[in-house]
Every structure is written in structure tokens, then in C-alpha cells.
XYZ file of C-alpha atoms in Angstrom:
580
model
C 42.393 18.643 90.716
C 40.193 16.076 88.998
C 38.335 17.224 85.934
C 34.904 16.016 84.966
C 34.906 14.047 81.762
C 31.929 12.951 79.807
C 31.819 9.860 77.494
C 29.323 8.308 75.207
C 27.620 6.419 77.936
C 26.849 9.412 80.137
C 23.054 9.628 80.932
C 21.040 12.561 79.979
C 21.110 15.560 82.443
C 18.357 18.101 82.267
C 18.810 21.814 81.878
C 18.596 24.067 84.980
C 15.704 25.870 83.099
C 13.597 25.536 80.051
C 11.363 28.165 78.365
C 7.758 27.276 78.019
C 6.956 28.980 74.817
C 3.096 29.351 74.903
C 3.254 31.275 78.220
C 6.694 32.696 77.677
C 7.648 31.389 81.152
C 11.091 30.291 82.084
C 10.523 27.187 84.322
C 13.086 25.959 86.802
C 14.067 22.157 87.040
C 12.690 20.348 90.061
C 13.370 16.957 91.340
C 11.996 14.277 89.145
C 12.913 16.429 86.046
C 9.690 18.473 86.562
C 9.096 21.819 84.803
C 5.999 23.415 85.986
C 3.386 20.691 85.571
C 5.240 18.768 82.942
C 7.623 15.907 83.736
C 10.640 15.226 81.414
C 9.153 17.340 78.584
C 10.487 17.166 75.037
C 12.427 20.262 74.268
C 14.248 22.014 71.359
C 17.449 23.988 71.365
C 18.192 27.289 69.630
C 21.681 28.028 68.404
C 22.298 31.643 67.404
C 24.728 34.436 68.086
C 24.121 37.572 70.170
C 26.876 38.140 72.767
C 28.930 40.683 70.628
C 25.601 42.469 69.814
C 24.466 43.126 73.362
C 23.651 46.663 74.177
C 23.251 48.363 77.583
C 19.652 49.366 77.055
C 16.963 48.751 74.521
C 13.874 46.551 73.803
C 14.056 43.193 75.662
C 12.224 39.907 75.271
C 9.635 39.731 78.040
C 10.023 36.475 79.948
C 7.990 35.513 83.040
C 9.396 33.336 85.926
C 12.842 35.048 86.097
C 14.300 37.643 88.392
C 16.872 39.069 85.876
C 16.667 41.197 82.823
C 16.954 39.423 79.469
C 19.895 41.019 77.560
C 19.042 43.812 75.036
C 20.372 43.177 71.628
C 21.234 45.735 68.928
C 18.259 46.000 66.668
C 20.515 45.918 63.655
C 21.256 42.306 64.477
C 17.774 41.296 65.345
C 14.734 42.706 67.069
C 12.419 41.414 69.765
C 9.821 40.829 67.065
C 12.333 38.676 65.091
C 12.948 36.638 68.252
C 9.250 36.208 69.035
C 8.615 35.185 65.490
C 11.413 32.610 65.846
C 9.936 31.127 68.933
C 6.531 30.927 67.412
C 8.028 28.742 64.641
C 9.698 26.472 67.142
C 6.469 26.126 69.037
C 4.850 24.368 66.038
C 6.837 21.294 67.018
C 7.883 21.817 70.726
C 6.336 23.849 73.466
C 9.630 23.868 75.471
C 12.958 25.333 74.216
C 16.395 25.849 75.731
C 17.581 29.294 74.844
C 20.295 30.747 76.845
C 19.071 34.316 77.490
C 15.796 32.995 78.968
C 17.345 30.024 80.852
C 20.672 31.408 82.213
C 21.210 34.524 84.264
C 24.399 35.798 82.564
C 25.312 37.758 85.713
C 25.258 34.700 87.995
C 28.655 33.181 87.122
C 28.432 29.957 89.185
C 25.123 28.973 87.661
C 26.228 29.988 84.200
C 29.277 27.830 84.399
C 27.522 24.860 85.625
C 25.314 25.032 82.581
C 28.310 25.628 80.284
C 29.851 22.524 81.669
C 26.712 20.481 80.873
C 26.193 21.864 77.364
C 27.129 18.514 75.584
C 24.531 16.428 77.528
C 21.888 19.174 77.336
C 22.316 19.310 73.559
C 22.286 15.541 73.410
C 18.955 15.357 75.138
C 17.176 17.835 72.895
C 14.629 16.354 70.420
C 15.747 18.851 67.793
C 18.283 21.653 67.489
C 17.744 24.830 65.230
C 20.467 27.151 63.838
C 19.166 30.676 63.335
C 20.909 32.266 60.302
C 19.486 35.874 60.377
C 21.966 37.632 58.160
C 20.418 36.995 54.718
C 16.969 37.515 53.364
C 15.093 34.160 53.266
C 14.952 34.036 49.498
C 18.652 34.592 49.237
C 19.592 32.018 51.782
C 17.243 29.501 50.120
C 18.840 30.200 46.689
C 22.298 29.619 47.867
C 21.447 26.339 49.703
C 19.695 25.313 46.503
C 22.984 25.715 44.519
C 25.039 23.902 47.090
C 22.577 20.895 47.283
C 22.267 20.725 43.365
C 26.188 20.839 43.118
C 26.504 18.067 45.682
C 23.897 15.949 43.967
C 25.561 16.343 40.538
C 28.930 15.495 42.169
C 27.564 12.317 43.665
C 26.247 11.391 40.179
C 29.677 11.683 38.792
C 28.552 14.135 36.031
C 30.349 17.295 37.053
C 33.624 19.042 35.946
C 35.611 19.795 39.066
C 36.679 23.186 38.040
C 33.140 24.300 36.956
C 31.617 22.801 40.027
C 34.085 24.303 42.411
C 33.563 27.722 40.793
C 29.751 27.258 41.143
C 29.976 26.550 44.867
C 32.454 29.364 45.667
C 29.853 32.236 45.564
C 27.169 30.414 47.498
C 29.441 28.986 50.294
C 31.290 32.342 50.768
C 27.943 34.191 51.114
C 26.356 31.714 53.430
C 29.389 31.743 55.710
C 29.228 35.448 56.083
C 26.443 35.001 58.611
C 27.808 35.986 62.126
C 26.795 32.391 63.396
C 29.745 30.971 61.467
C 32.275 33.280 63.280
C 31.393 32.544 66.868
C 33.457 30.049 68.809
C 30.439 28.917 70.941
C 28.483 28.067 67.686
C 31.409 26.088 66.402
C 31.041 23.874 69.448
C 27.248 23.819 69.185
C 27.604 22.684 65.554
C 29.443 19.582 66.606
C 27.051 18.846 69.527
C 23.986 18.876 67.183
C 25.143 18.139 63.733
C 21.503 17.573 62.420
C 20.231 20.913 63.512
C 17.702 22.361 61.063
C 18.547 25.816 59.493
C 16.183 28.650 60.182
C 16.157 31.745 58.009
C 15.764 35.342 59.170
C 11.942 34.917 59.615
C 12.549 31.856 61.745
C 11.288 29.489 58.961
C 13.086 26.251 58.067
C 15.358 26.676 54.995
C 13.939 24.496 52.159
C 15.137 23.288 48.747
C 13.448 21.483 46.008
C 14.778 18.805 43.710
C 15.925 15.169 43.633
C 18.601 16.051 46.246
C 16.208 16.683 49.104
C 15.901 13.045 50.222
C 13.210 12.416 52.783
C 12.940 15.958 54.091
C 12.936 19.281 52.299
C 14.321 21.053 55.323
C 18.027 21.735 55.149
C 20.280 20.685 58.067
C 23.718 21.861 59.232
C 25.178 18.662 58.001
C 24.306 19.642 54.438
C 26.343 22.782 54.638
C 29.132 20.804 56.126
C 28.825 18.205 53.450
C 28.842 20.923 50.731
C 32.012 22.261 52.164
C 33.516 18.841 52.166
C 32.574 18.231 48.455
C 33.880 21.677 47.668
C 37.173 20.998 49.307
C 37.460 17.758 47.297
C 36.499 19.494 44.020
C 38.925 22.349 44.743
C 41.802 19.849 45.320
C 41.031 18.178 41.960
C 40.744 21.441 40.160
C 43.862 22.923 41.716
C 45.711 19.861 40.723
C 44.697 20.376 37.128
C 45.567 24.059 37.439
C 48.889 23.311 39.062
C 50.801 24.226 35.930
C 48.968 27.449 35.275
C 51.589 29.808 36.914
C 52.493 33.072 35.301
C 55.456 35.189 36.213
C 55.582 33.332 39.522
C 51.922 33.919 40.341
C 48.962 31.579 40.462
C 46.260 32.011 37.728
C 43.061 33.996 38.618
C 41.132 30.621 38.774
C 43.848 29.143 41.042
C 43.589 32.230 43.379
C 39.768 31.978 43.552
C 40.033 28.173 44.277
C 42.596 28.891 47.053
C 40.317 31.457 48.524
C 37.516 28.925 48.676
C 39.845 26.509 50.518
C 40.625 29.263 52.983
C 37.080 30.157 53.552
C 36.225 26.480 54.285
C 39.316 25.826 56.387
C 38.614 29.000 58.592
C 34.927 28.027 59.060
C 35.836 24.694 60.638
C 32.342 23.619 59.526
C 33.408 20.845 56.934
C 33.546 18.203 59.665
C 30.757 16.029 58.096
C 30.784 12.884 60.199
C 34.530 13.222 61.212
C 34.592 12.704 64.899
C 38.182 14.058 65.699
C 37.727 17.011 67.941
C 41.176 18.422 66.966
C 39.577 19.590 63.804
C 37.479 22.095 65.586
C 40.280 22.969 68.105
C 42.424 23.908 65.045
C 39.535 26.072 63.617
C 38.882 27.770 66.959
C 41.526 30.347 66.205
C 39.458 31.909 63.496
C 36.417 32.211 65.784
C 35.448 35.121 67.956
C 34.759 35.214 71.774
C 34.136 37.996 74.204
C 36.424 36.642 76.948
C 39.916 35.124 76.626
C 38.912 32.162 78.991
C 36.187 31.182 76.494
C 39.012 30.004 74.233
C 38.820 26.873 76.304
C 35.246 27.044 77.889
C 33.650 27.402 74.403
C 35.384 24.399 72.864
C 35.960 21.911 75.777
C 32.735 20.145 75.361
C 33.726 18.995 71.933
C 36.079 16.774 73.788
C 33.615 16.100 76.560
C 35.480 17.864 79.256
C 34.545 20.162 82.113
C 37.398 22.321 83.268
C 37.897 25.380 85.387
C 34.826 26.724 87.027
C 32.480 24.382 85.103
C 33.653 21.383 87.366
C 30.638 20.606 89.596
C 32.876 19.523 92.564
C 34.215 23.045 92.947
C 32.454 24.500 96.080
C 32.882 27.997 95.067
C 34.172 30.120 92.103
C 37.811 30.423 91.629
C 39.955 32.563 89.294
C 41.098 30.599 86.241
C 43.088 32.525 83.684
C 43.561 31.252 80.039
C 46.893 29.810 80.850
C 45.389 27.812 83.803
C 42.540 26.495 81.612
C 44.993 25.510 78.712
C 47.184 23.575 81.120
C 44.169 21.775 82.404
C 43.107 21.051 78.904
C 46.506 19.707 77.917
C 46.760 17.555 81.138
C 43.381 15.981 80.573
C 43.936 15.279 76.914
C 47.403 13.705 77.247
C 46.293 11.567 80.190
C 43.319 10.382 78.379
C 45.048 9.653 75.063
C 48.559 10.486 74.267
C 47.703 9.311 70.656
C 44.913 11.827 70.146
C 46.883 14.669 71.798
C 49.598 14.265 69.043
C 47.342 13.674 65.992
C 48.043 17.021 64.345
C 50.698 19.112 62.483
C 52.116 22.367 63.744
C 51.614 25.344 61.332
C 54.366 27.388 63.081
C 57.507 26.706 64.959
C 56.519 25.905 68.524
C 58.017 27.721 71.490
C 60.826 26.003 73.533
C 59.645 22.933 75.283
C 56.319 22.981 73.399
C 56.984 20.851 70.355
C 54.479 18.265 71.919
C 51.855 20.889 72.737
C 48.561 20.996 70.705
C 47.650 24.646 70.176
C 45.345 26.532 67.747
C 47.906 26.895 65.029
C 47.658 23.347 63.908
C 46.331 21.293 61.045
C 44.743 17.909 61.317
C 45.752 15.675 58.274
C 42.698 14.144 56.628
C 43.963 10.676 57.544
C 43.382 11.640 61.105
C 39.873 12.983 60.679
C 38.425 9.685 61.891
C 40.535 9.427 64.985
C 38.189 9.964 67.846
C 38.369 11.032 71.490
C 36.832 7.909 73.161
C 39.366 5.343 74.340
C 37.591 2.277 73.109
C 38.697 3.184 69.565
C 42.331 3.874 70.425
C 45.348 1.745 71.475
C 47.910 3.905 73.108
C 51.558 2.582 73.439
C 52.991 5.811 74.919
C 52.392 7.999 78.000
C 52.976 11.720 78.199
C 53.069 13.437 81.597
C 52.521 17.177 81.698
C 54.061 19.271 84.379
C 53.597 22.605 82.746
C 53.118 23.872 79.195
C 56.780 23.993 78.436
C 57.628 20.839 80.342
C 56.295 17.424 79.398
C 57.870 13.919 79.577
C 57.189 10.843 77.479
C 57.833 7.112 77.998
C 57.248 4.464 75.284
C 59.132 2.556 72.478
C 60.912 3.722 69.382
C 63.058 2.820 66.451
C 65.216 4.802 64.291
C 63.864 6.821 61.313
C 66.228 4.827 58.984
C 64.756 1.563 60.118
C 61.218 2.791 59.430
C 62.160 3.967 56.002
C 63.744 0.563 55.179
C 60.444 -1.132 56.223
C 58.330 1.167 54.121
C 60.628 0.690 51.113
C 60.329 -3.070 51.226
C 56.556 -2.942 51.610
C 56.011 -0.604 48.805
C 58.150 -2.843 46.505
C 55.847 -5.728 47.381
C 52.777 -3.645 46.767
C 54.016 -2.471 43.286
C 54.962 -6.007 42.289
C 51.484 -7.189 43.153
C 49.888 -4.203 41.546
C 51.422 -4.960 38.196
C 50.400 -8.594 38.385
C 46.931 -8.407 39.768
C 44.431 -9.549 37.222
C 41.376 -8.057 38.963
C 42.780 -4.591 39.428
C 41.259 -2.381 36.692
C 43.802 -0.436 34.721
C 41.932 2.835 35.126
C 42.431 2.612 38.826
C 46.054 3.452 38.501
C 45.240 6.771 37.058
C 42.624 7.881 39.571
C 43.917 10.979 41.366
C 41.716 10.280 44.329
C 43.095 6.883 44.907
C 46.455 7.929 46.113
C 45.427 11.178 47.718
C 47.189 12.040 50.865
C 49.668 9.193 50.525
C 47.075 6.673 49.248
C 44.539 4.414 50.896
C 43.069 1.023 50.390
C 40.425 0.401 47.731
C 38.019 -2.590 47.891
C 39.797 -4.324 44.994
C 43.136 -4.345 46.821
C 41.546 -5.816 49.834
C 40.894 -8.940 47.662
C 44.529 -9.726 47.496
C 44.770 -13.543 47.051
C 48.373 -14.203 48.200
C 48.243 -12.518 51.595
C 50.537 -9.576 50.636
C 50.337 -6.946 53.342
C 48.840 -3.904 51.553
C 50.964 -1.192 53.223
C 50.588 1.389 50.362
C 49.111 4.185 52.446
C 52.370 5.346 54.160
C 52.477 9.035 54.756
C 54.815 11.310 56.539
C 54.409 14.922 57.532
C 57.302 17.090 58.745
C 56.939 20.491 60.451
C 59.881 21.972 58.589
C 61.577 25.107 59.871
C 61.035 28.193 57.653
C 64.454 27.932 55.816
C 63.631 24.527 54.280
C 63.869 24.109 50.481
C 61.702 21.039 50.501
C 58.036 21.874 49.872
C 55.048 19.915 48.740
C 53.115 20.355 45.442
C 51.066 23.131 46.883
C 54.080 25.161 48.080
C 53.067 24.828 51.764
C 55.812 24.397 54.410
C 54.087 21.109 55.353
C 54.778 17.730 53.710
C 51.868 15.496 53.033
C 51.947 13.322 49.902
C 49.309 14.329 47.431
C 50.528 12.495 44.341
C 48.386 10.413 41.887
C 50.762 7.498 41.479
C 52.065 5.083 44.090
C 55.602 5.070 42.683
C 55.787 8.779 43.046
C 54.276 8.598 46.532
C 56.816 6.055 47.589
C 59.718 7.915 46.029
C 58.647 11.243 47.568
C 58.188 9.552 50.982
C 61.708 8.144 50.885
C 63.063 11.470 49.679
C 61.418 13.351 52.603
C 62.532 10.802 55.141
C 66.186 10.861 53.873
C 66.139 14.626 53.819
C 65.217 14.715 57.591
C 67.805 12.065 58.287
C 70.561 14.087 56.647
C 69.384 17.277 58.149
C 69.437 15.911 61.697
C 72.211 13.200 61.202
C 73.929 14.281 64.467
C 70.765 14.163 66.510
C 69.720 10.508 65.851
C 66.180 11.004 64.258
C 63.930 8.454 65.776
C 60.307 7.345 65.570
C 58.337 7.392 68.885
C 55.438 4.986 68.479
C 52.203 6.330 69.732
C 49.788 3.492 69.063
C 46.955 2.475 66.672
C 43.573 3.782 65.809
C 40.757 1.108 65.687
C 37.829 2.953 64.283
C 36.890 2.764 60.498
C 40.414 1.559 59.734
C 43.493 0.452 61.625
C 46.419 2.962 61.352
C 49.678 3.171 63.211
C 50.767 6.634 64.249
C 54.174 7.728 65.522
C 56.118 10.950 66.144
C 59.406 11.774 64.403
C 61.706 13.139 67.063
C 65.294 14.364 67.175
C 67.531 14.444 70.315
C 68.786 17.959 71.030
C 70.739 17.328 74.175
C 70.165 16.621 77.868
C 69.591 18.160 81.225
C 69.868 17.196 84.759
C 66.688 17.537 86.847
C 65.176 16.259 90.067
C 66.565 15.901 93.538
C 69.130 13.383 92.282
C 69.893 15.498 89.364
C 69.315 12.623 86.956
C 70.324 13.115 83.370
C 67.305 13.477 80.985
C 67.507 13.482 77.128
C 65.559 16.218 75.481
C 63.786 15.358 72.210
C 62.119 17.751 69.877
C 59.176 16.666 67.775
C 59.810 17.490 64.098
C 56.892 15.766 62.469
C 54.338 12.865 62.515
C 54.118 9.776 60.379
C 51.447 7.189 60.025
C 50.815 4.001 58.048
C 47.946 1.732 57.305
C 47.689 -1.680 58.714
C 45.650 -4.479 56.898
C 44.762 -7.135 59.341
C 48.159 -6.979 61.010
C 49.962 -4.883 63.469
C 53.362 -3.240 64.175
C 54.593 -6.828 64.641
C 57.080 -6.580 61.700
C 58.661 -3.649 63.373
C 58.240 -4.866 66.908
C 61.748 -6.482 67.000
C 63.255 -3.047 66.227
C 61.374 -1.239 69.035
C 63.423 -0.217 72.017
C 62.417 1.509 75.219
C 62.770 5.280 75.067
C 61.875 7.981 77.459
C 62.757 11.617 77.746
C 61.634 15.301 77.922
C 60.125 17.178 75.007
C 62.016 20.085 73.788
């Protein structure tokens, strides 16, 4: 079956219905994009949560022009009066709004699924989106947003102590994220589709802050919560590094525990995407979000990738039964066929089941260096293909070299970089002490891009292994995932070599190899590859042909400055096999 896939160039498609607010009438789409007497009207979108609060009977929003009952919501969540007041606020700017309970009959599954499959382009076509946060009293919500905006502004000015700022943001972020909106999987997808949505308080009024941090508008957007979470993460990393020695009787200090709790809150929200376009970030966060149906684990996140799967595919003449496993296989097949590179740009957080080491699941983590890897093919260069037969059976074909060869290449490049670093006259000495500079393995700073002698600046090597639970090699945060977070290049290079040698030693009888996936071409060029080990072979097919089985044990990536994998190209050899 072919699956519909949307890309950046897809033209706007109009919603099946729009609510005309002044008359409280749900108007159906007619040819020519006509709604009632209006042609192609401007409309807003409301993002809020209600599904888990639906009750069999109770007060209902009165809507004309529909032949179904609007769902009744538990009055402890919000009332009809609250919703009417919200719509009145929206009407100050738009007389049409897309709101699901007035535009989709939740009982008509085919119509509902068609609209679910068009959610991305419907959101894209809206003049403005609004996020209704109705958990907190307006004054409380405004106060917490004021704290976040002020802390972010002070951080940007460079006049803030990381530990003090992180502590200051902890209470406000944790309180804001308690709103049920941040726990719904559907709203996670909506937050990506309309990142500049304006926040509305319990009364339906825009959340506003005052100060030099307001910019051109005093109204707070979803992006500002996202940005605050990103800043808090950065501050927390710096503060935790400073607190790394504060361990008492094998336990973290109280401050470190609070900082770690802030990191956990942010990670589980999945809202700190800022402008990061990699949809795997939200896919990883989806496991913390709530849905009412198992199949919504795919339906409620697929539009982040631009996919229409299952019953949302428009070419399906009638409804079919798709279970969660069916939808997951469709998702995996679509993702790997579109981009093998993107399908592997993650780290496992638990040992995958047999045959699924290649498989992207919710229990993953996306390294920060992959946050700008995006789904659209024009920004990716794939050098490997992955064909999926079933979730536990996938085959790859591409090129590879041994892990020892890659380590030797990295070692020579890091020595060149260190030599240049010590000789460079225009490299400020304080740069070497900046913790942020070599964060996550290091990245290029402008001053290093001004190298005069053409030295390839390959200092941002990084490697991340998905170690089995019995490993004794852990990173500096005691997590069973390796990703260099060291302040000095020499330590980064030494740690990288030690990690690589450890994996070579551990799997010496399995020929650790590096399967080259390809290069990203957006924001920066970066080579990405999988570290795989051969576990054996099987015979399959009609001719019982021998097929090597390779298990993914990690992922590695290195920065390219105006070059390519050319220096390693002579080492690349064809490789194909089956994932174990």
C-alpha cells in the first residue's frame, strides 16, 4: 500500500468545516473553498485538551449547522461558559475558527480520520493558532511566564549565575507544565505544527508579560516556553557540571537532585524543540504523553513527519482495521524508505528486542547534534538503504569500514587540530576554557573557521554506544549512554579513543564495523554512521542464500568542514546484511 506523504511544498488544503463564531454555526466546505457566504476566509485554530475529560451527559456547547451532539466535558476541567468566553476572545481577531468538537463528528470515523490526516496542512493554513492553558489562574500563569522571560533575558545578557538561574526557573517551568495540555500526545504534535501559537489563560485571554524581554509583542507564544526550557536545559547542564563533585555517601546533593528533576521534567515534556526540525525528538517524547486509543500512538504523531497512515490515507475507499502494530510497521517502512539516515539518527535507551536493533521506538534519545537533522530529503544525503519486511526483519545495503580504521582517522585529525590550536595566534586563550565550546564532543566556533593553512577542522567527533546493562564504562553523568560532554578537546579525543577501543575489545570476535549512512546538509555538514557488530549468519530465501546478521551497538558522527568522507572513501567497502 502507498502512503500519502506531505512535504514543504504541499499546497494548502481547507478544513472540512469551520466554525463561524458570531453566529456559532459550523459551516461545511463547498467547492471553491466556500463557507457559507465567505470564500477562503481567514481562520484561527484552537489547541486544547478535552478527550480524557469527556462525560456521557452534561452541559454542551450549542452549535448550529451540525447533526451531531457536541461532546460534554467534565465541568471541573472547563465549562460551557469558559469555552464561550474563549471563542469571544478569538473573535476579536478572526470570525472563523477550526475547533475539533464543532468541526468533526467524533462518531463518524472515516470523516474524522480524513481530517486527522490533513492536520498538518490545516494548521499550516491558519492565520493564527492559540493554545488554551486552563489549569492555572490567569495571574499565576502570567507570573510564571514573567519569571521565565526574565531569566531568559538575563541569560542572553550574560549576567546570570547558572545554578541560581536554573533554580529560579525550576519552580515556574514545573508549574506551567502541570497543565493537562502538556501531557496530551495530540497537543505535542500540534505544538510542532504551530510553534508560534499564542498562549491563552483560563479566561481565554492572551498571556502577557512586561519588561525589556517582550520584543515587539507582549503576548507570550508557545515558542517562548520552548525557548525557556532550552535555556533551562543549558543552565542545568552547566550547573550540574559545577556540582559534579558534590556527591555525599554515594548520593547526589540536594541541589543536584533538584537540577536533575528539572532535566527530567523538560525531557518528558518534549516541548524544548525551539527551532529544532528533527521529528525524532517528538517521537522520543511521545512515550510520556497520554492518548485514549492505542492506535493514536501513531495517528497523533505521524503528521510531525508529514505522513498519512492507516485509515487517514485518502485513497482508501472504506475503513479498515489497523492495529497499533500495523501502523508502526507502516510508519517504519515509510521512514526508512524516505531516509535511512533520519531513521537511524537516535540512541536506544534500552536493549532492543531480537532483530530490532535498527528499529526506532519511543524509548530513544536524540543526541543534541542531531536536533537539526530534518525529515525533508533536500537536506539529507543518504548512502545506505534499509528495506523493512517486518518489525523484526530489516535488511541494509551500503558501504562500511572497520571501527579501528575510523578511530585511526579520528586520531590523526585530532592531532592536527591540537597542533593548530596551540599555534593559532587569533584563537583567544579563554576559548579553551569555555565549557560550552566542547559540549557534546565539541563544535566549530567562528574563530576556528578562519584557519589560514587549510587544516581540516574535524574536532567535533562524537560517538554514542548503546551499552548493555553490565557495562562498566559510563559517561560523566552516570548514564548508560556515551556522549562526550567534556570541556577540553584533549579529554574529548582521549575519551573518544578509549570508548572506541573498549567496543573493539569487547566485540573483537565480531568484527566491529562502521556502516556509513550519509551526510546532513542543513545548518552544518555532518557525517553519520552506525557502529555494528556481526553476530552470525542465516540462510534465507528460495535459494537459501547465506545472509550475515549485524547488530547495531551505537551511532557515531563527525563534523565536515568544506570536505566530505573522501579521506575515508578509499577504506569503504560494500556491505549488506540483515539487522539483528
